[in-house]
Short mmCIF file of C-alpha atoms in Angstrom, two decimals:
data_model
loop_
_atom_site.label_atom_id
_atom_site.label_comp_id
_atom_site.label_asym_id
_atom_site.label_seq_id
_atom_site.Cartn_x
_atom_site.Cartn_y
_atom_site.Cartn_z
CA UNK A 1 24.67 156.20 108.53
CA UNK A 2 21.02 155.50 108.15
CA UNK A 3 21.59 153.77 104.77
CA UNK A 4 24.69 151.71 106.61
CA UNK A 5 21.88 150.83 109.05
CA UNK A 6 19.73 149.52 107.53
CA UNK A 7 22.42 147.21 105.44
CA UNK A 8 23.02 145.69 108.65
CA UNK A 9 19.15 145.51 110.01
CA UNK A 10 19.00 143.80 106.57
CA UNK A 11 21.61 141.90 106.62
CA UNK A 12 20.46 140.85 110.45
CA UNK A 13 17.05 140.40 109.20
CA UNK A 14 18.24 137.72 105.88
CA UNK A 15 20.53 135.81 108.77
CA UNK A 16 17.80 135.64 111.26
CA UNK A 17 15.70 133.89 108.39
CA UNK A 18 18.41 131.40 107.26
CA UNK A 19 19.00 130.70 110.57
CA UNK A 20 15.06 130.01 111.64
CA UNK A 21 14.68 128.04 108.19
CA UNK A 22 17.90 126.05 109.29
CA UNK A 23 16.13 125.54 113.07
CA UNK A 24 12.99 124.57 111.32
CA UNK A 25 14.60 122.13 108.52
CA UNK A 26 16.43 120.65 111.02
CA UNK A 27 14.23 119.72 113.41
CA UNK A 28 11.67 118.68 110.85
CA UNK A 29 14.35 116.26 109.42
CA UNK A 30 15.60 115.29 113.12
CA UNK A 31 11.41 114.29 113.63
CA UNK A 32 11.63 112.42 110.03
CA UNK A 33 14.65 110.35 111.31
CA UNK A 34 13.19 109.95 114.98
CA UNK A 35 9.81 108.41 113.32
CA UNK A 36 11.71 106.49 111.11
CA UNK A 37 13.94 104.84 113.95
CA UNK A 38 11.21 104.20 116.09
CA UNK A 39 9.38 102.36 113.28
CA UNK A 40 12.75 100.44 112.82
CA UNK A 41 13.37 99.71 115.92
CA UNK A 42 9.02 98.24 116.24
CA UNK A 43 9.48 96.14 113.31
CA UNK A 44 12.87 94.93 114.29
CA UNK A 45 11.27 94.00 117.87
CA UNK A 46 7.41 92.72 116.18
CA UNK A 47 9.72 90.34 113.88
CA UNK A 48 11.55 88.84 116.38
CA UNK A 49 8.68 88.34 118.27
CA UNK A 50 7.01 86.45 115.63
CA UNK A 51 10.11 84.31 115.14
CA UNK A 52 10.57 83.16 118.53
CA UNK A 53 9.71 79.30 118.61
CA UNK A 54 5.92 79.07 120.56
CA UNK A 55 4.81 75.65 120.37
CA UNK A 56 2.08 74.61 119.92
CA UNK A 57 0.89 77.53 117.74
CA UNK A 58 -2.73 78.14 118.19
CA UNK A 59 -4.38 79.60 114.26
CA UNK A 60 -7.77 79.95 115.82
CA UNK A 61 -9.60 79.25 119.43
CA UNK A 62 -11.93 76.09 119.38
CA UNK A 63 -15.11 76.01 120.86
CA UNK A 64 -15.64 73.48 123.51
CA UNK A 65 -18.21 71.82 121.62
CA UNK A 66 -15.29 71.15 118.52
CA UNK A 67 -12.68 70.04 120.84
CA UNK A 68 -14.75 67.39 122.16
CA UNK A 69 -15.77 66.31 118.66
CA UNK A 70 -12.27 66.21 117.36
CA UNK A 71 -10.91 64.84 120.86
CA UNK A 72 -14.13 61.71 120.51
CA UNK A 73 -13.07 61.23 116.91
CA UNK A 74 -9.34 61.09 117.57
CA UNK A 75 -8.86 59.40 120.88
CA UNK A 76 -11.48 56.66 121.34
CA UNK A 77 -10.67 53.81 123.79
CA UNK A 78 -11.57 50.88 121.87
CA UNK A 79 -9.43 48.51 119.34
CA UNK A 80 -7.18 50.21 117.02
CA UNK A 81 -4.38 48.29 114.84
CA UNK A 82 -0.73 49.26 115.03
CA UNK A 83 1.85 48.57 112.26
CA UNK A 84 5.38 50.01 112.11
CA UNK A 85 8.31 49.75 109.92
CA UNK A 86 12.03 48.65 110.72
CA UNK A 87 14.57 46.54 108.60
CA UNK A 88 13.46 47.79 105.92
CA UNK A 89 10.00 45.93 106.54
CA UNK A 90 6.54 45.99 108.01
CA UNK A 91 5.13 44.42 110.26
CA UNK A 92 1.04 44.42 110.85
CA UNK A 93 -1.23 45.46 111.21
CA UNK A 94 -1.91 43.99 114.40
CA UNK A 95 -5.02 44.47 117.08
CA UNK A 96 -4.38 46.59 120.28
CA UNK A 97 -6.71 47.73 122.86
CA UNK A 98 -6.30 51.58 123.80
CA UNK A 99 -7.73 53.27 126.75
CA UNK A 100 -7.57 57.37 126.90
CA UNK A 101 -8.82 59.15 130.01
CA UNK A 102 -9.07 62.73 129.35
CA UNK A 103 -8.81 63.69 132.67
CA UNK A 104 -5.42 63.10 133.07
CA UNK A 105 -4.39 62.59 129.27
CA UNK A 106 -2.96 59.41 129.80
CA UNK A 107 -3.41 56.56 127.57
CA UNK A 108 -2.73 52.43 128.38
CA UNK A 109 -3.12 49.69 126.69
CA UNK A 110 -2.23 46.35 125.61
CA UNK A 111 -1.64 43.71 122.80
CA UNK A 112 0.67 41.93 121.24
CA UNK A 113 2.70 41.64 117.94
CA UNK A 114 5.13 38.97 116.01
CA UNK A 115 7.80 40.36 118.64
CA UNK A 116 5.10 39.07 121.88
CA UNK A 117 2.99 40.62 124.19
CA UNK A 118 3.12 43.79 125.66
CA UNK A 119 1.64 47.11 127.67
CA UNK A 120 1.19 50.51 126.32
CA UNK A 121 1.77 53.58 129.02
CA UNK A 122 1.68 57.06 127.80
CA UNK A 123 0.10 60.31 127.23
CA UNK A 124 -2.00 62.27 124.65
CA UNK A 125 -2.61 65.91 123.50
CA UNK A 126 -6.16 66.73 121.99
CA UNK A 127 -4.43 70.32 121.32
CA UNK A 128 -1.86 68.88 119.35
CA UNK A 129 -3.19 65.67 118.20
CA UNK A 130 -0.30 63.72 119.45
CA UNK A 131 0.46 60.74 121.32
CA UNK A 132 3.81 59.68 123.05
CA UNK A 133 3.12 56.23 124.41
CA UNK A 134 5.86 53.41 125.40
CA UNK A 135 5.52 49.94 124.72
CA UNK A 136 6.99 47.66 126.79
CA UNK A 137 7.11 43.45 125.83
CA UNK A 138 6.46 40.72 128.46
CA UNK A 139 9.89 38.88 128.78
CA UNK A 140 8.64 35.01 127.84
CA UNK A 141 6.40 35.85 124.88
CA UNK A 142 6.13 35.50 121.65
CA UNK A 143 9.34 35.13 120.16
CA UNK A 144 12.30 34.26 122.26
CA UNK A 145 14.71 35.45 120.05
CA UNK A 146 13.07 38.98 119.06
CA UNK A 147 11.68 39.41 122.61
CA UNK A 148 14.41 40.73 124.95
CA UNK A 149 11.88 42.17 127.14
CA UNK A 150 12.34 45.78 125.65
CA UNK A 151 10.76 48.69 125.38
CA UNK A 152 9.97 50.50 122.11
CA UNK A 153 8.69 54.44 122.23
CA UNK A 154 6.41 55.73 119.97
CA UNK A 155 5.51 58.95 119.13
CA UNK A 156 2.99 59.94 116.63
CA UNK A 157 0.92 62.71 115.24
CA UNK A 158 -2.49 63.12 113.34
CA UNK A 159 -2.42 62.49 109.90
CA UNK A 160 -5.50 64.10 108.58
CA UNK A 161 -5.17 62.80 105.29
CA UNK A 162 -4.70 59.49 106.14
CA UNK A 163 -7.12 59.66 108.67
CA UNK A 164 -4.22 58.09 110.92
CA UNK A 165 -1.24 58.50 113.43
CA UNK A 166 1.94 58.47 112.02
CA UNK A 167 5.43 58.60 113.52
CA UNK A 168 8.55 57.51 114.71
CA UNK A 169 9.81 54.63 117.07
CA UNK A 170 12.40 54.13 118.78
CA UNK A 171 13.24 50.22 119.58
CA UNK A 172 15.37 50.44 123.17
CA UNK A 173 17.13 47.05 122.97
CA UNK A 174 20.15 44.85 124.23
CA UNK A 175 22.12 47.98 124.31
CA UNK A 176 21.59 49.34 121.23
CA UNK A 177 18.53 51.34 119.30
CA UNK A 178 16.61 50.90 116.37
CA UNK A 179 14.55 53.70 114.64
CA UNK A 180 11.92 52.97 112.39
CA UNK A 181 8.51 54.25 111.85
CA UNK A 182 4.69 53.65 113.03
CA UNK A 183 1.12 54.08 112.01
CA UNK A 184 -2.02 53.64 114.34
CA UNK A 185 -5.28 53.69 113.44
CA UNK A 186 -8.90 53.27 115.02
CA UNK A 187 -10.01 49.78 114.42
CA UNK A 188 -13.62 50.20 112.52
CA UNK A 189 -15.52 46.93 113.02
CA UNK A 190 -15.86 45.82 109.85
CA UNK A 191 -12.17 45.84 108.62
CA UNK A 192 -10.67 42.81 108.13
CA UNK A 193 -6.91 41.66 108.54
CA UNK A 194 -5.69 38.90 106.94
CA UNK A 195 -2.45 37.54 109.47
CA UNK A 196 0.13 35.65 107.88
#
């Protein structure tokens, strides 16, 4: 009996072990897979975070001091000439005058083109170094056929290379639109246009 005994205590002893390296093996591979889908489940949450359209997207925080450098450089109420692009043509560059205030971000102007005279009316981000801006013709001027009294939108963008905004119009008129494209640049004194 003692010998039948300790066959059991034995065998008791070698399935308490199998069974506390089962508890341990499992639970060590249940804390693998835990870590594992909480690391899924960050990087599945971080990406689509980081996809998720935020516009504008800031790279780096300006100091005051270059924000009113790049905002003097960009958006300077003065002359500036304006050509843009439709029917396969264009037209320009012709003399505006621009006026930004920066406390409201609005910009006006005035000028006129082959089309007639017109006002600007619009508004301007320093941040994103873009201006939407409508141009609207005086009905009487300038060319009587062209000049339905319209209004053309513009927006444009800084183009850094080009030292330049660039962008799209959009020609509102008798019913129907027109899309072409625009550039407007600061008018530096001693630049000449020759007009045709």
């Amino acid at each position: 009996m003692d010998s039948n005994s300790t066959v059991v205590n034995n065998s008791y002893i070698v399935g308490g072990g199998r069974r506390k390296f089962f508890i341990v093996a499992g639970s060590s591979l249940g804390l693998i897979f835990m870590i594992s889908m909480g690391v899924f489940v960050y990087c599945l949450c971080f990406k689509k975070r980081q996809h998720v359209s935020t516009f504008p997207v800031v790279i780096y925080e300006k100091s005051k001091q270059e924000d009113d450098v790049q905002e003097a450089n960009r958006f300077q109420s003065d002359t500036w000439s304006i050509e843009y692009y439709h029917n396969e043509e264009w037209y320009g560059p012709f003399q505006i005058t621009l006026s930004f205030n920066s406390q409201s971000m609005q910009v006006t102007g005035s000028g006129s083109d082959n089309v007639g005279i017109f006002t600007m009316d619009g508004v301007y981000s320093a941040v994103l170094e873009q201006i939407n801006i409508t141009k609207k013709y005086q009905l009487g001027t300038g060319d009587p056929i062209e000049n339905k009294g319209h209004e053309v939108k513009l927006q444009l963008r800084w183009h850094s290379t080009n030292q330049q905004f660039e962008g799209s119009l959009l020609i509102n008129y008798s019913g129907y639109q027109l899309q072409g494209k625009c550039r407007l640049k600061f008018h530096n004194a001693h630049e000449q246009y020759i007009s045709f």
